[in-house]
PDB file of C-alpha atoms and ligand atoms in Angstrom:
ATOM      1  CA  MET A   1      -4.337  -8.882  21.665  1.00  0.00           C
ATOM      2  CA  GLN A   2      -1.277  -6.722  21.487  1.00  0.00           C
ATOM      3  CA  ILE A   3       0.663  -6.116  18.307  1.00  0.00           C
ATOM      4  CA  ASP A   4       4.411  -6.240  18.894  1.00  0.00           C
ATOM      5  CA  LEU A   5       6.685  -5.444  15.977  1.00  0.00           C
ATOM      6  CA  GLY A   6       9.731  -4.845  18.145  1.00  0.00           C
ATOM      7  CA  GLY A   7      12.978  -5.563  16.281  1.00  0.00           C
ATOM      8  CA  LYS A   8      11.271  -5.469  12.902  1.00  0.00           C
ATOM      9  CA  VAL A   9      12.078  -3.195  10.005  1.00  0.00           C
ATOM     10  CA  ALA A  10       9.274  -1.988   7.724  1.00  0.00           C
ATOM     11  CA  LEU A  11       9.325  -0.133   4.421  1.00  0.00           C
ATOM     12  CA  VAL A  12       6.146   1.799   3.557  1.00  0.00           C
ATOM     13  CA  THR A  13       5.937   3.490   0.131  1.00  0.00           C
ATOM     14  CA  GLY A  14       4.018   6.793  -0.135  1.00  0.00           C
ATOM     15  CA  SER A  15       4.187   7.254   3.605  1.00  0.00           C
ATOM     16  CA  THR A  16       4.587  11.068   3.900  1.00  0.00           C
ATOM     17  CA  ARG A  17       0.840  11.547   4.116  1.00  0.00           C
ATOM     18  CA  GLY A  18      -2.588   9.840   4.050  1.00  0.00           C
ATOM     19  CA  ILE A  19      -3.018   6.117   4.530  1.00  0.00           C
ATOM     20  CA  GLY A  20       0.737   5.436   4.160  1.00  0.00           C
ATOM     21  CA  ARG A  21       1.557   7.885   6.883  1.00  0.00           C
ATOM     22  CA  ALA A  22      -1.030   6.297   9.183  1.00  0.00           C
ATOM     23  CA  ILE A  23       0.424   2.833   8.433  1.00  0.00           C
ATOM     24  CA  ALA A  24       3.943   4.069   9.198  1.00  0.00           C
ATOM     25  CA  GLU A  25       2.850   5.639  12.456  1.00  0.00           C
ATOM     26  CA  THR A  26       0.962   2.462  13.531  1.00  0.00           C
ATOM     27  CA  LEU A  27       3.870   0.118  12.703  1.00  0.00           C
ATOM     28  CA  ALA A  28       6.329   2.469  14.452  1.00  0.00           C
ATOM     29  CA  GLY A  29       3.972   2.641  17.448  1.00  0.00           C
ATOM     30  CA  ALA A  30       4.041  -1.189  17.556  1.00  0.00           C
ATOM     31  CA  GLY A  31       7.845  -1.054  17.751  1.00  0.00           C
ATOM     32  CA  ALA A  32       9.049  -1.341  14.138  1.00  0.00           C
ATOM     33  CA  ARG A  33      11.727   0.898  12.689  1.00  0.00           C
ATOM     34  CA  VAL A  34      10.143   2.313   9.563  1.00  0.00           C
ATOM     35  CA  ALA A  35      11.554   3.506   6.220  1.00  0.00           C
ATOM     36  CA  ILE A  36       9.399   6.492   5.232  1.00  0.00           C
ATOM     37  CA  VAL A  37       9.331   6.768   1.423  1.00  0.00           C
ATOM     38  CA  GLY A  38       8.188   9.676  -0.763  1.00  0.00           C
ATOM     39  CA  ARG A  39       9.213  11.205  -4.050  1.00  0.00           C
ATOM     40  CA  ASP A  40      10.569  14.191  -2.143  1.00  0.00           C
ATOM     41  CA  LEU A  41      13.503  13.431   0.209  1.00  0.00           C
ATOM     42  CA  SER A  42      13.009  16.450   2.532  1.00  0.00           C
ATOM     43  CA  ARG A  43       9.329  15.679   2.984  1.00  0.00           C
ATOM     44  CA  ALA A  44      10.144  11.993   3.775  1.00  0.00           C
ATOM     45  CA  GLU A  45      12.832  13.099   6.287  1.00  0.00           C
ATOM     46  CA  THR A  46      10.467  15.527   7.989  1.00  0.00           C
ATOM     47  CA  ALA A  47       7.769  12.814   8.253  1.00  0.00           C
ATOM     48  CA  ALA A  48      10.344  10.325   9.643  1.00  0.00           C
ATOM     49  CA  ALA A  49      11.458  12.863  12.251  1.00  0.00           C
ATOM     50  CA  GLU A  50       7.821  13.503  13.277  1.00  0.00           C
ATOM     51  CA  ILE A  51       7.094   9.715  13.526  1.00  0.00           C
ATOM     52  CA  GLY A  52      10.274   8.968  15.491  1.00  0.00           C
ATOM     53  CA  HIS A  53      10.985   5.407  16.862  1.00  0.00           C
ATOM     54  CA  GLY A  54      14.086   5.205  14.572  1.00  0.00           C
ATOM     55  CA  ALA A  55      12.177   6.030  11.350  1.00  0.00           C
ATOM     56  CA  LYS A  56      14.275   7.281   8.418  1.00  0.00           C
ATOM     57  CA  GLY A  57      13.345   9.076   5.216  1.00  0.00           C
ATOM     58  CA  PHE A  58      14.121   7.877   1.718  1.00  0.00           C
ATOM     59  CA  ALA A  59      13.296   9.329  -1.731  1.00  0.00           C
ATOM     60  CA  CYS A  60      11.854   7.090  -4.527  1.00  0.00           C
ATOM     61  CA  ASP A  61       9.489   7.417  -7.480  1.00  0.00           C
ATOM     62  CA  VAL A  62       7.977   3.895  -7.380  1.00  0.00           C
ATOM     63  CA  SER A  63       7.166   4.081 -11.074  1.00  0.00           C
ATOM     64  CA  ASP A  64      10.914   3.856 -11.808  1.00  0.00           C
ATOM     65  CA  THR A  65      11.983   0.269 -11.238  1.00  0.00           C
ATOM     66  CA  ALA A  66      15.707   1.138 -11.011  1.00  0.00           C
ATOM     67  CA  GLN A  67      14.899   3.612  -8.203  1.00  0.00           C
ATOM     68  CA  VAL A  68      12.799   0.972  -6.447  1.00  0.00           C
ATOM     69  CA  SER A  69      15.656  -1.613  -6.554  1.00  0.00           C
ATOM     70  CA  GLN A  70      18.045   1.028  -5.164  1.00  0.00           C
ATOM     71  CA  LEU A  71      15.535   1.976  -2.445  1.00  0.00           C
ATOM     72  CA  VAL A  72      15.260  -1.604  -1.230  1.00  0.00           C
ATOM     73  CA  ALA A  73      19.129  -1.940  -1.215  1.00  0.00           C
ATOM     74  CA  ASP A  74      19.451   1.339   0.685  1.00  0.00           C
ATOM     75  CA  VAL A  75      16.854   0.395   3.244  1.00  0.00           C
ATOM     76  CA  GLU A  76      18.536  -2.987   3.877  1.00  0.00           C
ATOM     77  CA  ALA A  77      21.975  -1.339   4.140  1.00  0.00           C
ATOM     78  CA  SER A  78      20.724   1.379   6.496  1.00  0.00           C
ATOM     79  CA  PHE A  79      18.683  -0.860   8.838  1.00  0.00           C
ATOM     80  CA  GLY A  80      20.494  -4.147   8.305  1.00  0.00           C
ATOM     81  CA  THR A  81      17.347  -6.032   7.205  1.00  0.00           C
ATOM     82  CA  LEU A  82      13.810  -5.684   5.797  1.00  0.00           C
ATOM     83  CA  ASP A  83      10.982  -7.639   7.413  1.00  0.00           C
ATOM     84  CA  ILE A  84       7.793  -5.910   6.328  1.00  0.00           C
ATOM     85  CA  LEU A  85       7.165  -4.391   2.904  1.00  0.00           C
ATOM     86  CA  VAL A  86       3.969  -2.269   2.424  1.00  0.00           C
ATOM     87  CA  ASN A  87       3.218  -1.174  -1.132  1.00  0.00           C
ATOM     88  CA  ASN A  88       0.969   1.772  -0.475  1.00  0.00           C
ATOM     89  CA  ALA A  89       2.062   4.474  -2.979  1.00  0.00           C
ATOM     90  CA  GLY A  90      -0.653   5.058  -5.503  1.00  0.00           C
ATOM     91  CA  LEU A  91      -2.421   7.645  -7.622  1.00  0.00           C
ATOM     92  CA  THR A  92      -5.489   8.145  -9.753  1.00  0.00           C
ATOM     93  CA  LYS A  93      -5.810   9.694 -13.239  1.00  0.00           C
ATOM     94  CA  ASP A  94      -9.477   9.277 -13.911  1.00  0.00           C
ATOM     95  CA  ASN A  95     -11.370   9.524 -17.167  1.00  0.00           C
ATOM     96  CA  VAL A  96     -14.051   7.661 -19.074  1.00  0.00           C
ATOM     97  CA  ILE A  97     -12.573   4.859 -21.177  1.00  0.00           C
ATOM     98  CA  MET A  98     -13.095   6.703 -24.496  1.00  0.00           C
ATOM     99  CA  ARG A  99     -11.027   9.665 -23.293  1.00  0.00           C
ATOM    100  CA  LEU A 100      -8.411   7.765 -21.334  1.00  0.00           C
ATOM    101  CA  LYS A 101      -4.975   8.672 -22.745  1.00  0.00           C
ATOM    102  CA  ASP A 102      -2.109   6.189 -23.030  1.00  0.00           C
ATOM    103  CA  ASP A 103      -0.035   8.394 -20.710  1.00  0.00           C
ATOM    104  CA  ASP A 104      -2.752   8.319 -18.015  1.00  0.00           C
ATOM    105  CA  TRP A 105      -3.099   4.529 -18.346  1.00  0.00           C
ATOM    106  CA  ASN A 106       0.657   4.057 -18.114  1.00  0.00           C
ATOM    107  CA  MET A 107       1.226   6.475 -15.249  1.00  0.00           C
ATOM    108  CA  VAL A 108      -1.327   4.705 -13.050  1.00  0.00           C
ATOM    109  CA  ILE A 109      -0.262   1.187 -13.928  1.00  0.00           C
ATOM    110  CA  ASP A 110       3.448   2.060 -13.516  1.00  0.00           C
ATOM    111  CA  ALA A 111       3.045   3.605 -10.048  1.00  0.00           C
ATOM    112  CA  ASN A 112       0.321   1.435  -8.580  1.00  0.00           C
ATOM    113  CA  LEU A 113       1.212  -2.004 -10.033  1.00  0.00           C
ATOM    114  CA  ARG A 114       4.685  -2.102 -11.603  1.00  0.00           C
ATOM    115  CA  GLY A 115       6.055  -0.276  -8.547  1.00  0.00           C
ATOM    116  CA  ALA A 116       4.762  -3.017  -6.274  1.00  0.00           C
ATOM    117  CA  PHE A 117       6.139  -5.725  -8.567  1.00  0.00           C
ATOM    118  CA  ALA A 118       9.572  -4.008  -8.529  1.00  0.00           C
ATOM    119  CA  SER A 119       9.708  -3.703  -4.752  1.00  0.00           C
ATOM    120  CA  ILE A 120       8.566  -7.267  -4.175  1.00  0.00           C
ATOM    121  CA  ARG A 121      11.190  -8.578  -6.674  1.00  0.00           C
ATOM    122  CA  ALA A 122      13.862  -6.570  -4.882  1.00  0.00           C
ATOM    123  CA  ALA A 123      12.770  -7.337  -1.254  1.00  0.00           C
ATOM    124  CA  SER A 124      12.076 -11.010  -1.782  1.00  0.00           C
ATOM    125  CA  ARG A 125      15.786 -11.825  -2.330  1.00  0.00           C
ATOM    126  CA  GLY A 126      16.736 -10.934   1.251  1.00  0.00           C
ATOM    127  CA  MET A 127      13.426 -12.284   2.663  1.00  0.00           C
ATOM    128  CA  MET A 128      14.080 -15.643   1.006  1.00  0.00           C
ATOM    129  CA  LYS A 129      17.554 -15.857   2.489  1.00  0.00           C
ATOM    130  CA  ARG A 130      16.210 -15.028   5.945  1.00  0.00           C
ATOM    131  CA  ARG A 131      13.192 -17.318   5.389  1.00  0.00           C
ATOM    132  CA  SER A 132      10.909 -14.740   6.775  1.00  0.00           C
ATOM    133  CA  GLY A 133       8.964 -11.728   5.482  1.00  0.00           C
ATOM    134  CA  ARG A 134       5.600 -10.039   5.203  1.00  0.00           C
ATOM    135  CA  ILE A 135       4.392  -8.256   2.059  1.00  0.00           C
ATOM    136  CA  ILE A 136       1.222  -6.178   2.199  1.00  0.00           C
ATOM    137  CA  ASN A 137      -0.169  -4.534  -0.970  1.00  0.00           C
ATOM    138  CA  ILE A 138      -2.707  -1.722  -0.685  1.00  0.00           C
ATOM    139  CA  SER A 139      -5.312  -2.486  -3.318  1.00  0.00           C
ATOM    140  CA  SER A 140      -8.865  -1.018  -3.337  1.00  0.00           C
ATOM    141  CA  VAL A 141     -12.453  -2.266  -3.468  1.00  0.00           C
ATOM    142  CA  VAL A 142     -12.419  -0.677  -6.911  1.00  0.00           C
ATOM    143  CA  GLY A 143     -10.019  -3.436  -7.918  1.00  0.00           C
ATOM    144  CA  VAL A 144     -12.683  -5.926  -6.774  1.00  0.00           C
ATOM    145  CA  ILE A 145     -15.884  -4.393  -8.231  1.00  0.00           C
ATOM    146  CA  GLY A 146     -14.599  -1.890 -10.804  1.00  0.00           C
ATOM    147  CA  ASN A 147     -15.708   1.743 -11.090  1.00  0.00           C
ATOM    148  CA  ARG A 148     -16.875   4.006 -13.893  1.00  0.00           C
ATOM    149  CA  GLY A 149     -14.230   6.438 -14.970  1.00  0.00           C
ATOM    150  CA  GLN A 150     -11.482   4.462 -13.269  1.00  0.00           C
ATOM    151  CA  ALA A 151     -10.520   1.715 -15.719  1.00  0.00           C
ATOM    152  CA  ASN A 152      -6.834   2.408 -15.331  1.00  0.00           C
ATOM    153  CA  TYR A 153      -7.019   2.586 -11.472  1.00  0.00           C
ATOM    154  CA  ALA A 154      -9.285  -0.500 -11.211  1.00  0.00           C
ATOM    155  CA  ALA A 155      -7.010  -2.493 -13.498  1.00  0.00           C
ATOM    156  CA  SER A 156      -3.976  -1.556 -11.393  1.00  0.00           C
ATOM    157  CA  LYS A 157      -5.726  -2.474  -8.124  1.00  0.00           C
ATOM    158  CA  ALA A 158      -7.122  -5.804  -9.549  1.00  0.00           C
ATOM    159  CA  GLY A 159      -3.605  -6.454 -10.878  1.00  0.00           C
ATOM    160  CA  LEU A 160      -2.265  -6.008  -7.312  1.00  0.00           C
ATOM    161  CA  ILE A 161      -4.640  -8.763  -6.124  1.00  0.00           C
ATOM    162  CA  GLY A 162      -3.351 -11.208  -8.807  1.00  0.00           C
ATOM    163  CA  LEU A 163       0.190 -10.212  -7.901  1.00  0.00           C
ATOM    164  CA  THR A 164      -0.530 -10.811  -4.215  1.00  0.00           C
ATOM    165  CA  LYS A 165      -1.961 -14.303  -4.709  1.00  0.00           C
ATOM    166  CA  SER A 166       0.849 -15.352  -7.068  1.00  0.00           C
ATOM    167  CA  VAL A 167       3.563 -14.070  -4.741  1.00  0.00           C
ATOM    168  CA  ALA A 168       1.782 -15.735  -1.833  1.00  0.00           C
ATOM    169  CA  LYS A 169       1.886 -19.140  -3.586  1.00  0.00           C
ATOM    170  CA  GLU A 170       5.426 -18.693  -4.830  1.00  0.00           C
ATOM    171  CA  LEU A 171       7.022 -17.560  -1.535  1.00  0.00           C
ATOM    172  CA  ALA A 172       4.961 -19.467   1.099  1.00  0.00           C
ATOM    173  CA  SER A 173       7.540 -22.255   1.352  1.00  0.00           C
ATOM    174  CA  ARG A 174      10.110 -19.644   2.455  1.00  0.00           C
ATOM    175  CA  ASN A 175       7.754 -18.314   5.188  1.00  0.00           C
ATOM    176  CA  ILE A 176       7.081 -15.114   3.240  1.00  0.00           C
ATOM    177  CA  LEU A 177       3.440 -14.110   3.576  1.00  0.00           C
ATOM    178  CA  CYS A 178       1.766 -11.803   1.043  1.00  0.00           C
ATOM    179  CA  ASN A 179      -1.665 -10.251   1.477  1.00  0.00           C
ATOM    180  CA  ALA A 180      -3.617  -7.346   0.118  1.00  0.00           C
ATOM    181  CA  VAL A 181      -5.713  -4.788   1.986  1.00  0.00           C
ATOM    182  CA  ALA A 182      -8.580  -3.322  -0.072  1.00  0.00           C
ATOM    183  CA  PRO A 183      -9.842  -0.071   1.453  1.00  0.00           C
ATOM    184  CA  GLY A 184     -13.266   1.286   0.540  1.00  0.00           C
ATOM    185  CA  PHE A 185     -13.718   5.064   0.689  1.00  0.00           C
ATOM    186  CA  ILE A 186     -11.231   6.493   3.126  1.00  0.00           C
ATOM    187  CA  ALA A 187     -11.078  10.231   4.078  1.00  0.00           C
ATOM    188  CA  THR A 188      -7.686  11.377   2.747  1.00  0.00           C
ATOM    189  CA  ASP A 189      -6.307  13.868   0.156  1.00  0.00           C
ATOM    190  CA  MET A 190      -7.373  11.352  -2.494  1.00  0.00           C
ATOM    191  CA  THR A 191     -11.046  11.678  -1.532  1.00  0.00           C
ATOM    192  CA  ALA A 192     -10.959  15.310  -0.319  1.00  0.00           C
ATOM    193  CA  ALA A 193     -12.120  16.526  -3.739  1.00  0.00           C
ATOM    194  CA  LEU A 194     -15.525  14.926  -3.187  1.00  0.00           C
ATOM    195  CA  GLY A 195     -18.348  17.509  -2.659  1.00  0.00           C
ATOM    196  CA  PRO A 196     -20.774  17.186   0.263  1.00  0.00           C
ATOM    197  CA  GLU A 197     -23.511  15.717  -2.002  1.00  0.00           C
ATOM    198  CA  GLN A 198     -21.069  13.079  -3.386  1.00  0.00           C
ATOM    199  CA  LYS A 199     -19.939  12.304   0.153  1.00  0.00           C
ATOM    200  CA  LYS A 200     -23.521  11.852   1.307  1.00  0.00           C
ATOM    201  CA  ALA A 201     -24.258   9.570  -1.661  1.00  0.00           C
ATOM    202  CA  LEU A 202     -21.249   7.494  -0.793  1.00  0.00           C
ATOM    203  CA  GLU A 203     -22.072   7.223   2.879  1.00  0.00           C
ATOM    204  CA  SER A 204     -25.529   5.946   1.979  1.00  0.00           C
ATOM    205  CA  GLN A 205     -23.931   2.902   0.318  1.00  0.00           C
ATOM    206  CA  ILE A 206     -21.816   2.091   3.378  1.00  0.00           C
ATOM    207  CA  PRO A 207     -23.552  -0.046   6.071  1.00  0.00           C
ATOM    208  CA  LEU A 208     -21.413   1.609   8.758  1.00  0.00           C
ATOM    209  CA  GLU A 209     -22.655   4.994   7.420  1.00  0.00           C
ATOM    210  CA  ARG A 210     -19.275   6.816   7.339  1.00  0.00           C
ATOM    211  CA  LEU A 211     -16.148   7.050   5.278  1.00  0.00           C
ATOM    212  CA  GLY A 212     -13.272   5.161   6.766  1.00  0.00           C
ATOM    213  CA  ASN A 213     -10.204   6.839   8.178  1.00  0.00           C
ATOM    214  CA  ALA A 214      -6.571   6.136   7.512  1.00  0.00           C
ATOM    215  CA  ALA A 215      -6.173   4.506  10.971  1.00  0.00           C
ATOM    216  CA  ASP A 216      -8.893   1.899  10.052  1.00  0.00           C
ATOM    217  CA  VAL A 217      -6.609   0.739   7.221  1.00  0.00           C
ATOM    218  CA  ALA A 218      -3.454   1.015   9.285  1.00  0.00           C
ATOM    219  CA  SER A 219      -4.887  -1.337  11.923  1.00  0.00           C
ATOM    220  CA  ALA A 220      -5.583  -4.013   9.295  1.00  0.00           C
ATOM    221  CA  VAL A 221      -2.008  -3.660   7.929  1.00  0.00           C
ATOM    222  CA  ALA A 222      -0.443  -3.921  11.416  1.00  0.00           C
ATOM    223  CA  PHE A 223      -2.435  -7.053  12.093  1.00  0.00           C
ATOM    224  CA  LEU A 224      -1.276  -8.680   8.800  1.00  0.00           C
ATOM    225  CA  ALA A 225       2.351  -7.694   9.645  1.00  0.00           C
ATOM    226  CA  SER A 226       2.127  -9.259  13.070  1.00  0.00           C
ATOM    227  CA  ASP A 227       2.598 -12.765  14.485  1.00  0.00           C
ATOM    228  CA  HIS A 228      -1.205 -12.894  14.921  1.00  0.00           C
ATOM    229  CA  ALA A 229      -1.518 -13.305  11.130  1.00  0.00           C
ATOM    230  CA  ALA A 230       1.111 -16.105  10.800  1.00  0.00           C
ATOM    231  CA  TYR A 231      -1.393 -18.432   9.029  1.00  0.00           C
ATOM    232  CA  ILE A 232      -2.872 -15.963   6.633  1.00  0.00           C
ATOM    233  CA  THR A 233      -1.508 -15.550   3.130  1.00  0.00           C
ATOM    234  CA  GLY A 234      -2.848 -14.722  -0.347  1.00  0.00           C
ATOM    235  CA  GLN A 235      -5.915 -12.943   1.112  1.00  0.00           C
ATOM    236  CA  VAL A 236      -7.628  -9.650   0.359  1.00  0.00           C
ATOM    237  CA  LEU A 237      -8.760  -7.974   3.548  1.00  0.00           C
ATOM    238  CA  VAL A 238     -11.523  -5.520   2.636  1.00  0.00           C
ATOM    239  CA  VAL A 239     -11.703  -2.480   4.980  1.00  0.00           C
ATOM    240  CA  ASP A 240     -14.770  -0.637   3.738  1.00  0.00           C
ATOM    241  CA  GLY A 241     -17.458  -0.431   6.494  1.00  0.00           C
ATOM    242  CA  GLY A 242     -19.294  -3.273   4.817  1.00  0.00           C
ATOM    243  CA  MET A 243     -19.782  -1.620   1.455  1.00  0.00           C
ATOM    244  CA  VAL A 244     -18.726  -4.618  -0.714  1.00  0.00           C
ATOM    245  CA  MET A 245     -19.905  -8.005   0.470  1.00  0.00           C
TER     246      MET A 245
HETATM  247  P1  NAD B   1      -2.719  10.055  -1.039  1.00  0.00           P
HETATM  248  O1  NAD B   1      -2.798  10.696  -2.367  1.00  0.00           O
HETATM  249  O2  NAD B   1      -3.001  10.911   0.136  1.00  0.00           O
HETATM  250  O3  NAD B   1      -1.286   9.398  -0.800  1.00  0.00           O
HETATM  251  C1  NAD B   1      -0.692   8.610  -1.788  1.00  0.00           C
HETATM  252  C2  NAD B   1       0.806   8.646  -1.527  1.00  0.00           C
HETATM  253  O4  NAD B   1       1.488   7.948  -2.588  1.00  0.00           O
HETATM  254  C3  NAD B   1       1.305  10.103  -1.593  1.00  0.00           C
HETATM  255  O5  NAD B   1       2.240  10.274  -0.561  1.00  0.00           O
HETATM  256  C4  NAD B   1       1.965  10.217  -2.931  1.00  0.00           C
HETATM  257  O6  NAD B   1       3.019  11.142  -2.990  1.00  0.00           O
HETATM  258  C5  NAD B   1       2.511   8.792  -3.111  1.00  0.00           C
HETATM  259  N1  NAD B   1       2.794   8.437  -4.494  1.00  0.00           N
HETATM  260  C6  NAD B   1       1.991   8.536  -5.594  1.00  0.00           C
HETATM  261  N2  NAD B   1       2.690   8.229  -6.669  1.00  0.00           N
HETATM  262  C7  NAD B   1       3.937   7.933  -6.346  1.00  0.00           C
HETATM  263  C8  NAD B   1       5.126   7.520  -6.988  1.00  0.00           C
HETATM  264  N3  NAD B   1       5.117   7.381  -8.326  1.00  0.00           N
HETATM  265  N4  NAD B   1       6.257   7.304  -6.231  1.00  0.00           N
HETATM  266  C9  NAD B   1       6.223   7.457  -4.898  1.00  0.00           C
HETATM  267  N5  NAD B   1       5.188   7.868  -4.221  1.00  0.00           N
HETATM  268  C10 NAD B   1       4.044   8.076  -4.923  1.00  0.00           C
HETATM  269  O7  NAD B   1      -3.718   8.851  -1.131  1.00  0.00           O
HETATM  270  P2  NAD B   1      -4.184   7.818   0.045  1.00  0.00           P
HETATM  271  O8  NAD B   1      -5.688   7.924   0.024  1.00  0.00           O
HETATM  272  O9  NAD B   1      -3.448   7.937   1.283  1.00  0.00           O
HETATM  273  O10 NAD B   1      -3.881   6.455  -0.734  1.00  0.00           O
HETATM  274  C11 NAD B   1      -2.924   5.486  -0.331  1.00  0.00           C
HETATM  275  C12 NAD B   1      -3.144   4.202  -1.032  1.00  0.00           C
HETATM  276  O11 NAD B   1      -4.452   3.691  -0.659  1.00  0.00           O
HETATM  277  C13 NAD B   1      -3.131   4.294  -2.543  1.00  0.00           C
HETATM  278  O12 NAD B   1      -2.531   3.174  -3.100  1.00  0.00           O
HETATM  279  C14 NAD B   1      -4.605   4.321  -2.866  1.00  0.00           C
HETATM  280  O13 NAD B   1      -4.861   3.897  -4.220  1.00  0.00           O
HETATM  281  C15 NAD B   1      -5.158   3.406  -1.845  1.00  0.00           C
HETATM  282  N6  NAD B   1      -6.602   3.573  -1.581  1.00  0.00           N
HETATM  283  C16 NAD B   1      -7.098   4.807  -1.113  1.00  0.00           C
HETATM  284  C17 NAD B   1      -8.465   4.878  -0.928  1.00  0.00           C
HETATM  285  C18 NAD B   1      -9.088   6.174  -0.374  1.00  0.00           C
HETATM  286  O14 NAD B   1     -10.353   6.213  -0.359  1.00  0.00           O
HETATM  287  N7  NAD B   1      -8.351   7.203   0.009  1.00  0.00           N
HETATM  288  C19 NAD B   1      -9.300   3.832  -1.140  1.00  0.00           C
HETATM  289  C20 NAD B   1      -8.794   2.633  -1.592  1.00  0.00           C
HETATM  290  C21 NAD B   1      -7.420   2.503  -1.826  1.00  0.00           C
END
């Protein structure tokens, strides 16, 4: 089975590093022209130049809905269309519930959940006109099972699942498919802070006995973006080595 995204345009938020970067590389490798999005323009442009295949860099803080609307307009103007939207940008600001500050709650919800809402709202207009589109939201297994010390992050990732299913139902008649990918523990900057003991403890909970890598998540996204997934919408594809089942 070959994934061919030739002629497609993809926008991947938070794609200068980590999982987003791997998604951008995989979609570009399958033939898509990719908008690389980071908060810092020069970093996004550098990543786009490294990825090649017609990728271009854009700056956007996804927690600012006005910036997100402008981003979608700029990407559509620059590439002429937008076929695949991947909401990957995300962050954590962990604390136990008693100590969780309003600012840390808001920062995580605004970037992880409101940012995705804003980009879907902006991108769906063109996708509806073209009667075609793929939206893929990067959630987390933490949004499915919760996690101590991550109430804000878990709420944002669970919110993304509700958003995904609602958008899938609302836009299916226009041939716009919306799915979520829920990674387990993936080796990136986000998990680099884990000590060897913590890493070992995590691996012992994973049937495949290893952390995932960014490419494992990127393959799932590329599949959902492709014609092979034409009859799949409103689903949560868990990519976690079997940890949550
Ligand atoms: P990462 O920290 O390496 O990358 C996150 C990217 O999002 C960075 O480029 C960052 O600059 C960007 N970003 C954060 N806030 C932003 C904002 N307000 N505006 C624009 N960009 C912003 O993390 P990662 O591990 O690559 O995570 C990517 C996605 O996968 C996130 O949504 C994360 O929640 C999710 N995820 C990661 C894991 C994991 O184990 N690493 C597990 C489950 C889900």
